[in-house]
Coordinates of C-alpha atoms in Angstrom, one line a residue:
T18 CA 20.6 2.2 -20.0
V19 CA 17.7 1.9 -17.5
V20 CA 17.9 4.0 -14.3
T21 CA 15.1 2.8 -12.0
N22 CA 12.8 4.8 -9.9
G23 CA 13.7 5.0 -6.2
V24 CA 12.9 6.5 -2.9
D25 CA 14.2 9.9 -1.7
F26 CA 15.0 9.0 1.9
D27 CA 16.2 12.5 2.5
R28 CA 12.6 13.8 2.1
L29 CA 10.9 10.9 3.8
D30 CA 9.7 12.3 7.1
L31 CA 8.1 9.6 9.4
S32 CA 8.2 11.9 12.4
Y33 CA 5.4 14.1 11.1
K34 CA 2.5 13.7 13.5
N35 CA -0.7 12.6 11.9
N36 CA -3.6 11.4 13.9
L37 CA -5.8 10.3 11.0
L38 CA -6.4 6.8 12.5
E39 CA -7.3 8.3 15.8
K40 CA -9.7 10.7 14.2
L41 CA -11.4 7.7 12.5
N42 CA -11.4 5.8 15.8
I43 CA -9.5 2.9 14.3
S44 CA -6.1 3.3 15.8
T45 CA -6.4 0.0 17.6
K46 CA -7.6 -2.0 14.6
F47 CA -5.7 -3.9 11.9
V48 CA -5.6 -1.3 9.2
I49 CA -4.9 -1.9 5.5
T50 CA -4.2 1.3 3.7
Y51 CA -4.1 2.4 0.1
T52 CA -2.9 5.9 -0.8
G53 CA -2.9 7.4 -4.3
L54 CA -4.9 7.8 -7.4
I55 CA -8.3 6.0 -7.4
G56 CA -8.5 5.4 -11.1
I57 CA -9.3 2.7 -13.5
A58 CA -5.9 1.2 -13.7
Q59 CA -5.5 0.9 -9.9
G60 CA -8.4 -1.6 -9.4
I61 CA -9.4 -0.3 -5.9
G62 CA -12.7 -2.1 -6.2
I63 CA -10.9 -5.2 -4.9
A64 CA -10.7 -3.5 -1.5
V65 CA -14.5 -2.9 -1.4
D66 CA -15.2 -6.5 -2.4
A67 CA -12.7 -7.8 0.3
A68 CA -14.2 -5.5 2.9
R69 CA -17.6 -7.1 2.2
H70 CA -16.2 -10.6 2.9
L71 CA -14.4 -9.4 6.0
K72 CA -17.2 -7.3 7.6
H73 CA -17.8 -10.1 10.2
N74 CA -14.4 -9.1 11.7
P75 CA -14.7 -5.7 13.3
E76 CA -10.9 -5.6 14.0
I77 CA -10.0 -5.3 10.3
H78 CA -10.4 -2.0 8.5
F79 CA -9.5 -0.6 5.1
I80 CA -8.6 3.0 4.4
I81 CA -8.6 4.4 0.9
V82 CA -6.8 7.8 0.7
G83 CA -6.9 9.8 -2.5
E84 CA -9.1 11.0 -5.4
G85 CA -9.9 9.8 -8.8
V86 CA -12.6 8.9 -11.3
E87 CA -13.6 5.7 -9.6
K88 CA -13.9 7.1 -6.1
K89 CA -17.6 8.2 -6.3
F90 CA -18.7 4.8 -7.7
L91 CA -16.8 2.9 -5.0
I92 CA -18.2 5.0 -2.2
E93 CA -21.7 4.4 -3.5
K94 CA -21.0 0.7 -3.7
A95 CA -19.7 0.6 -0.1
K96 CA -22.8 2.4 1.0
K97 CA -25.2 0.0 -0.7
L98 CA -23.3 -2.9 0.9
K99 CA -23.6 -1.1 4.3
L100 CA -19.9 -1.5 4.9
T101 CA -18.5 0.0 8.1
N102 CA -15.1 -1.5 7.7
I103 CA -13.8 0.7 4.8
T104 CA -13.3 4.4 4.9
F105 CA -12.6 6.8 2.0
V106 CA -10.4 9.7 2.9
A107 CA -9.8 12.9 0.9
R108 CA -6.4 13.4 -0.8
Q109 CA -3.8 14.3 1.9
P110 CA -0.7 16.5 1.6
R111 CA 2.3 14.7 0.2
K112 CA 4.3 15.2 3.4
V113 CA 1.8 13.4 5.6
I114 CA 1.4 10.3 3.5
P115 CA 4.4 8.5 5.0
S116 CA 3.0 9.0 8.5
I117 CA -0.3 7.5 7.5
I118 CA 1.4 4.5 6.0
A119 CA 3.6 4.1 9.0
A120 CA 0.6 4.2 11.3
S121 CA -1.1 1.4 9.4
D122 CA -0.4 -2.3 9.6
L123 CA -0.3 -3.2 5.9
A124 CA 0.1 -1.3 2.6
L125 CA -2.2 -2.3 -0.2
V126 CA -0.8 -1.8 -3.8
P127 CA -3.3 -3.2 -6.4
L128 CA -3.4 -3.0 -10.2
V129 CA -6.6 -3.8 -12.1
S130 CA -5.1 -6.2 -14.5
G131 CA -2.2 -8.6 -14.9
A132 CA -1.7 -7.1 -18.4
L133 CA 0.0 -4.2 -16.7
R134 CA 3.2 -6.3 -16.4
D135 CA 5.7 -3.4 -16.8
A136 CA 4.1 -1.2 -14.1
V137 CA 6.0 -0.9 -10.9
P138 CA 4.1 1.6 -8.7
S139 CA 6.2 4.0 -6.8
K140 CA 4.0 3.4 -3.7
L141 CA 5.4 -0.1 -3.5
L142 CA 8.9 1.2 -2.8
E143 CA 7.6 4.0 -0.6
A144 CA 5.7 1.6 1.6
W145 CA 8.9 -0.4 2.2
A146 CA 10.7 2.8 3.0
C147 CA 8.1 3.4 5.7
R148 CA 8.9 -0.1 7.1
K149 CA 5.5 -1.6 6.1
A150 CA 4.7 -4.9 4.6
V151 CA 3.1 -4.8 1.2
L152 CA 0.1 -6.7 -0.2
L153 CA 0.5 -6.5 -3.9
G154 CA -2.2 -7.3 -6.4
A155 CA -0.2 -7.4 -9.6
E156 CA 2.0 -9.4 -12.0
G157 CA 5.2 -8.7 -13.9
G158 CA 8.0 -6.5 -12.6
A159 CA 6.2 -5.4 -9.4
A160 CA 5.5 -9.0 -8.4
D161 CA 9.1 -10.0 -9.1
L162 CA 10.3 -7.2 -6.8
V163 CA 8.1 -8.3 -3.9
R164 CA 9.3 -11.9 -4.3
E165 CA 12.9 -10.9 -4.6
S166 CA 12.8 -8.6 -1.6
G167 CA 10.6 -10.8 0.7
G168 CA 8.7 -7.6 1.5
G169 CA 5.2 -8.9 1.3
V170 CA 2.6 -11.0 -0.3
V171 CA 1.6 -11.2 -4.0
I172 CA -2.0 -12.0 -5.1
S173 CA -3.6 -12.1 -8.5
P174 CA -5.0 -8.8 -9.8
G175 CA -8.7 -8.4 -9.4
K176 CA -9.1 -11.5 -7.1
P177 CA -10.9 -10.4 -3.9
K178 CA -10.9 -13.9 -2.4
E179 CA -7.1 -14.0 -2.6
L180 CA -7.0 -10.6 -0.9
V181 CA -9.3 -11.8 1.8
D182 CA -7.2 -14.9 2.4
A183 CA -4.0 -12.9 2.5
V184 CA -5.4 -10.2 4.9
T185 CA -6.7 -13.0 7.2
T186 CA -3.4 -14.8 7.3
L187 CA -1.5 -11.6 8.1
F188 CA -4.0 -10.6 10.7
Q189 CA -3.6 -13.9 12.4
N190 CA 0.2 -14.0 12.0
Q191 CA 1.4 -10.5 12.6
H192 CA 4.9 -11.6 13.2
L193 CA 5.0 -12.0 9.4
L194 CA 4.3 -8.3 9.0
I195 CA 7.5 -7.5 11.0
K196 CA 9.6 -9.8 8.8
F197 CA 8.1 -8.5 5.6
A198 CA 8.5 -4.9 6.7
D199 CA 12.2 -5.4 7.7
D200 CA 13.0 -7.3 4.5
G201 CA 11.3 -4.7 2.3
Y202 CA 13.1 -1.8 4.1
N203 CA 16.5 -3.5 3.8
F204 CA 15.9 -4.2 0.1
V205 CA 14.7 -0.7 -0.9
S206 CA 17.3 1.1 1.2
K207 CA 20.1 -0.8 -0.4
Q208 CA 18.9 -1.0 -4.0
Y209 CA 16.4 1.8 -4.6
N210 CA 17.8 4.7 -2.6
R211 CA 17.5 7.8 -4.9
R212 CA 21.0 9.0 -3.9
Q213 CA 22.4 5.9 -5.6
T214 CA 20.2 6.2 -8.7
A215 CA 21.1 9.8 -9.0
K216 CA 24.8 8.9 -9.1
Q217 CA 24.0 6.2 -11.6
M218 CA 22.2 8.8 -13.8
E219 CA 25.1 11.2 -13.5
N220 CA 27.6 8.5 -14.6
V221 CA 25.4 7.6 -17.6
L222 CA 25.3 11.3 -18.7
K223 CA 29.0 11.7 -18.2

């Protein structure tokens, strides 16, 4: 029996006041946010490459929140490219992450390779729980979920040009963000609520 991961809506506090975007002076911009581990498997370099292609548009900004072995390298790369449209932020307390996602326009969920077909990042479900559209760079189970839910856009892993095109399209058609966010929220609240998965686990054990 497989009991899937889920979202603990009882612990999801979107009312927590977080002014990170205001501190960074980007609260009026179109913000794409990644939160979590900045490791090899996540492939966050795609955001730096996309930021390079989008630097002509001052209204679009990337935020990378978290720590990991790739962070120092990516910061140095962004500095060499003289990018002002991507900001790296230190790891934040778990309780404030939902408020950061909620304040953003789009949640970025990348994986470095399409070979990671069985990986379904928990941040995918959490972004939908925060009523945010997802831009997923992955294949396999995670991509299937996005397509099934209608909660966002799927691009190929490690393809910055696809990321640039998707961000540009959503920036220009922000009504799509509302639809993706609503569809994603409805999907995760009905099928991936941890109250339901806990009951399923209890029934399996019994």
